[in-house]
PDB file of C-alpha atoms in Angstrom:
ATOM      1  CA  MET A  29     -69.425  17.444 110.716  1.00  0.00           C
ATOM      2  CA  TRP A  30     -72.586  18.958 112.168  1.00  0.00           C
ATOM      3  CA  ILE A  31     -74.150  19.825 108.823  1.00  0.00           C
ATOM      4  CA  ASN A  32     -74.122  16.198 107.721  1.00  0.00           C
ATOM      5  CA  HIS A  33     -75.221  15.008 111.170  1.00  0.00           C
ATOM      6  CA  HIS A  34     -78.202  17.332 110.947  1.00  0.00           C
ATOM      7  CA  ALA A  35     -78.944  16.138 107.407  1.00  0.00           C
ATOM      8  CA  ILE A  36     -78.999  12.515 108.558  1.00  0.00           C
ATOM      9  CA  PHE A  37     -81.628  13.383 111.135  1.00  0.00           C
ATOM     10  CA  ARG A  38     -83.627  15.406 108.610  1.00  0.00           C
ATOM     11  CA  VAL A  39     -83.901  12.415 106.289  1.00  0.00           C
ATOM     12  CA  MET A  40     -84.640   9.935 109.075  1.00  0.00           C
ATOM     13  CA  ALA A  41     -88.254   8.747 109.233  1.00  0.00           C
ATOM     14  CA  SER A  42     -87.873   6.471 112.265  1.00  0.00           C
ATOM     15  CA  VAL A  43     -85.418   5.670 115.038  1.00  0.00           C
ATOM     16  CA  ASP A  44     -84.612   2.434 116.814  1.00  0.00           C
ATOM     17  CA  GLN A  45     -82.302   1.523 119.669  1.00  0.00           C
ATOM     18  CA  THR A  46     -79.347   0.877 117.357  1.00  0.00           C
ATOM     19  CA  VAL A  47     -79.696   4.330 115.780  1.00  0.00           C
ATOM     20  CA  THR A  48     -79.784   5.866 119.259  1.00  0.00           C
ATOM     21  CA  PHE A  49     -76.678   3.894 120.285  1.00  0.00           C
ATOM     22  CA  ALA A  50     -74.802   4.796 117.091  1.00  0.00           C
ATOM     23  CA  ASN A  51     -75.659   8.467 117.544  1.00  0.00           C
ATOM     24  CA  GLY A  52     -74.531   8.362 121.182  1.00  0.00           C
ATOM     25  CA  LEU A  53     -71.243   6.748 120.148  1.00  0.00           C
ATOM     26  CA  LEU A  54     -70.705   9.403 117.486  1.00  0.00           C
ATOM     27  CA  LEU A  55     -71.429  12.245 119.902  1.00  0.00           C
ATOM     28  CA  MET A  56     -69.168  10.710 122.559  1.00  0.00           C
ATOM     29  CA  LEU A  57     -66.287  10.516 120.078  1.00  0.00           C
ATOM     30  CA  VAL A  58     -66.888  14.093 118.936  1.00  0.00           C
ATOM     31  CA  THR A  59     -66.294  15.259 122.514  1.00  0.00           C
ATOM     32  CA  ALA A  60     -62.678  14.066 122.140  1.00  0.00           C
ATOM     33  CA  VAL A  61     -62.024  16.227 119.053  1.00  0.00           C
ATOM     34  CA  PRO A  62     -60.905  19.320 121.030  1.00  0.00           C
ATOM     35  CA  PHE A  63     -58.406  17.176 122.964  1.00  0.00           C
ATOM     36  CA  ALA A  64     -56.935  15.652 119.791  1.00  0.00           C
ATOM     37  CA  THR A  65     -56.835  19.080 118.138  1.00  0.00           C
ATOM     38  CA  GLU A  66     -54.977  20.519 121.121  1.00  0.00           C
ATOM     39  CA  ILE A  67     -52.439  17.676 120.966  1.00  0.00           C
ATOM     40  CA  VAL A  68     -51.755  18.398 117.289  1.00  0.00           C
ATOM     41  CA  ALA A  69     -51.493  22.144 117.917  1.00  0.00           C
ATOM     42  CA  GLU A  70     -49.076  21.642 120.786  1.00  0.00           C
ATOM     43  CA  PHE A  71     -46.838  18.986 119.253  1.00  0.00           C
ATOM     44  CA  LEU A  72     -46.940  19.520 115.474  1.00  0.00           C
ATOM     45  CA  THR A  73     -43.601  21.328 115.437  1.00  0.00           C
ATOM     46  CA  THR A  74     -41.892  18.912 117.844  1.00  0.00           C
ATOM     47  CA  ASP A  75     -40.475  15.399 117.668  1.00  0.00           C
ATOM     48  CA  ALA A  76     -43.843  14.126 118.936  1.00  0.00           C
ATOM     49  CA  ALA A  77     -45.690  15.387 115.841  1.00  0.00           C
ATOM     50  CA  SER A  78     -46.075  11.904 114.383  1.00  0.00           C
ATOM     51  CA  ALA A  79     -47.808  10.556 117.476  1.00  0.00           C
ATOM     52  CA  GLY A  80     -50.016  13.647 117.744  1.00  0.00           C
ATOM     53  CA  VAL A  81     -51.189  13.504 114.134  1.00  0.00           C
ATOM     54  CA  ALA A  82     -51.644   9.719 114.328  1.00  0.00           C
ATOM     55  CA  LEU A  83     -53.840  10.213 117.403  1.00  0.00           C
ATOM     56  CA  TYR A  84     -55.816  12.922 115.604  1.00  0.00           C
ATOM     57  CA  ALA A  85     -56.315  10.859 112.440  1.00  0.00           C
ATOM     58  CA  GLY A  86     -57.059   7.759 114.504  1.00  0.00           C
ATOM     59  CA  LEU A  87     -59.783   9.608 116.374  1.00  0.00           C
ATOM     60  CA  PHE A  88     -61.321  10.686 113.080  1.00  0.00           C
ATOM     61  CA  ALA A  89     -61.158   7.089 111.863  1.00  0.00           C
ATOM     62  CA  LEU A  90     -63.269   6.176 114.904  1.00  0.00           C
ATOM     63  CA  VAL A  91     -65.608   9.118 114.234  1.00  0.00           C
ATOM     64  CA  SER A  92     -65.926   7.900 110.648  1.00  0.00           C
ATOM     65  CA  LEU A  93     -66.713   4.396 111.857  1.00  0.00           C
ATOM     66  CA  ALA A  94     -69.446   5.776 114.131  1.00  0.00           C
ATOM     67  CA  TYR A  95     -70.841   7.944 111.302  1.00  0.00           C
ATOM     68  CA  ASN A  96     -70.987   4.884 109.069  1.00  0.00           C
ATOM     69  CA  LEU A  97     -72.680   2.816 111.758  1.00  0.00           C
ATOM     70  CA  LEU A  98     -75.291   5.538 112.224  1.00  0.00           C
ATOM     71  CA  TRP A  99     -75.819   6.137 108.514  1.00  0.00           C
ATOM     72  CA  TRP A 100     -75.987   2.501 107.471  1.00  0.00           C
ATOM     73  CA  ARG A 101     -78.459   1.762 110.232  1.00  0.00           C
ATOM     74  CA  VAL A 102     -80.641   4.627 108.978  1.00  0.00           C
ATOM     75  CA  ALA A 103     -80.189   3.995 105.242  1.00  0.00           C
ATOM     76  CA  ARG A 104     -80.205   0.183 105.229  1.00  0.00           C
ATOM     77  CA  ARG A 105     -82.907  -0.938 102.818  1.00  0.00           C
ATOM     78  CA  GLY A 106     -84.380   2.581 102.988  1.00  0.00           C
ATOM     79  CA  ARG A 107     -86.823   1.645 105.740  1.00  0.00           C
ATOM     80  CA  ARG A 108     -85.863   4.517 108.033  1.00  0.00           C
ATOM     81  CA  LEU A 109     -85.524   7.112 105.280  1.00  0.00           C
ATOM     82  CA  ASP A 110     -88.056   9.813 104.540  1.00  0.00           C
ATOM     83  CA  PRO A 111     -89.968   8.670 101.447  1.00  0.00           C
ATOM     84  CA  ASN A 112     -89.195  12.047  99.817  1.00  0.00           C
ATOM     85  CA  HIS A 113     -85.416  11.626 100.063  1.00  0.00           C
ATOM     86  CA  ASP A 114     -83.268  12.047  96.978  1.00  0.00           C
ATOM     87  CA  PRO A 115     -81.885   8.547  96.214  1.00  0.00           C
ATOM     88  CA  ARG A 116     -78.984   9.968  94.208  1.00  0.00           C
ATOM     89  CA  ALA A 117     -77.918  12.271  97.065  1.00  0.00           C
ATOM     90  CA  THR A 118     -78.281   9.378  99.479  1.00  0.00           C
ATOM     91  CA  ARG A 119     -76.070   7.134  97.328  1.00  0.00           C
ATOM     92  CA  THR A 120     -73.441   9.866  96.918  1.00  0.00           C
ATOM     93  CA  PHE A 121     -73.426  10.502 100.666  1.00  0.00           C
ATOM     94  CA  SER A 122     -73.024   6.783 101.343  1.00  0.00           C
ATOM     95  CA  ILE A 123     -69.955   6.661  99.114  1.00  0.00           C
ATOM     96  CA  SER A 124     -68.411   9.789 100.646  1.00  0.00           C
ATOM     97  CA  LEU A 125     -68.842   8.343 104.140  1.00  0.00           C
ATOM     98  CA  LEU A 126     -67.125   5.132 103.102  1.00  0.00           C
ATOM     99  CA  LEU A 127     -64.029   7.150 102.159  1.00  0.00           C
ATOM    100  CA  GLY A 128     -63.529   8.428 105.689  1.00  0.00           C
ATOM    101  CA  LEU A 129     -62.410   5.302 107.502  1.00  0.00           C
ATOM    102  CA  PRO A 130     -59.684   4.085 105.106  1.00  0.00           C
ATOM    103  CA  LEU A 131     -58.400   7.592 104.381  1.00  0.00           C
ATOM    104  CA  ASN A 132     -58.200   8.522 108.070  1.00  0.00           C
ATOM    105  CA  LEU A 133     -56.434   5.226 108.808  1.00  0.00           C
ATOM    106  CA  THR A 134     -54.069   6.030 105.939  1.00  0.00           C
ATOM    107  CA  ALA A 135     -53.454   9.481 107.438  1.00  0.00           C
ATOM    108  CA  ALA A 136     -52.662   7.883 110.812  1.00  0.00           C
ATOM    109  CA  ALA A 137     -50.173   5.483 109.222  1.00  0.00           C
ATOM    110  CA  VAL A 138     -48.608   8.168 107.021  1.00  0.00           C
ATOM    111  CA  ALA A 139     -48.208  10.413 110.086  1.00  0.00           C
ATOM    112  CA  PHE A 140     -45.441   8.120 111.367  1.00  0.00           C
ATOM    113  CA  TRP A 141     -43.537   8.707 108.138  1.00  0.00           C
ATOM    114  CA  ASN A 142     -44.445  12.380 107.672  1.00  0.00           C
ATOM    115  CA  PRO A 143     -46.840  14.068 110.124  1.00  0.00           C
ATOM    116  CA  TYR A 144     -47.479  17.014 107.813  1.00  0.00           C
ATOM    117  CA  THR A 145     -48.665  14.732 105.021  1.00  0.00           C
ATOM    118  CA  GLY A 146     -50.874  12.840 107.467  1.00  0.00           C
ATOM    119  CA  PHE A 147     -52.361  16.100 108.673  1.00  0.00           C
ATOM    120  CA  ALA A 148     -52.828  17.265 105.060  1.00  0.00           C
ATOM    121  CA  ILE A 149     -54.900  14.140 104.351  1.00  0.00           C
ATOM    122  CA  CYS A 150     -57.125  14.967 107.333  1.00  0.00           C
ATOM    123  CA  THR A 151     -57.451  18.576 106.207  1.00  0.00           C
ATOM    124  CA  THR A 152     -58.320  17.506 102.668  1.00  0.00           C
ATOM    125  CA  LEU A 153     -61.092  15.274 104.017  1.00  0.00           C
ATOM    126  CA  TRP A 154     -62.471  18.152 106.084  1.00  0.00           C
ATOM    127  CA  LEU A 155     -62.475  20.394 103.015  1.00  0.00           C
ATOM    128  CA  PHE A 156     -64.085  17.709 100.857  1.00  0.00           C
ATOM    129  CA  TRP A 157     -66.933  17.158 103.304  1.00  0.00           C
ATOM    130  CA  SER A 158     -67.431  20.884 103.846  1.00  0.00           C
ATOM    131  CA  ILE A 159     -67.904  21.602 100.132  1.00  0.00           C
ATOM    132  CA  THR A 160     -70.026  18.491  99.448  1.00  0.00           C
ATOM    133  CA  PRO A 161     -72.677  18.543 102.176  1.00  0.00           C
ATOM    134  CA  PHE A 162     -75.450  15.978 102.168  1.00  0.00           C
ATOM    135  CA  ASP A 163     -78.765  17.448 100.979  1.00  0.00           C
ATOM    136  CA  PRO A 164     -81.218  14.558 101.355  1.00  0.00           C
ATOM    137  CA  LEU A 165     -84.429  16.514 100.808  1.00  0.00           C
ATOM    138  CA  PRO A 166     -83.554  19.039  98.077  1.00  0.00           C
ATOM    139  CA  ASN A 167     -87.166  20.096  97.613  1.00  0.00           C
ATOM    140  CA  ASP A 168     -87.464  20.968 101.298  1.00  0.00           C
ATOM    141  CA  ARG A 169     -84.669  23.527 101.720  1.00  0.00           C
ATOM    142  CA  ASP A 170     -86.630  26.029 103.829  1.00  0.00           C
ATOM    143  CA  GLU A 171     -86.973  23.833 106.921  1.00  0.00           C
TER     144      GLU A 171
END
């Protein structure tokens, strides 16, 4: 989560009020992650597992929505992007971010049928994003 957040700010050439708001929303939602994680850890092996995993996946759907709001405000028409950004990496990142909202909503819905499958969807997303980090300025890796 933080690697891609940092990458967004590395590629950003300018900030406006909407970017600041979107970032604040994202950071506010991230503060709820430990709570949702604790709920899953406490209730995953109980009858309340479905609700716990649905809450967890639902929170990450909101986080994904905030990430998309932030990213699309930065990337829209390329005006706020560093002129040296890699357009292919930017396009790939845009697509990977778009996957988050529907897949996390799917995980939340699936959790009511099978919480372990819902949680597996969330885990798969985490793994996907951890092995495919956004590298917007590939020629500037030392900064």
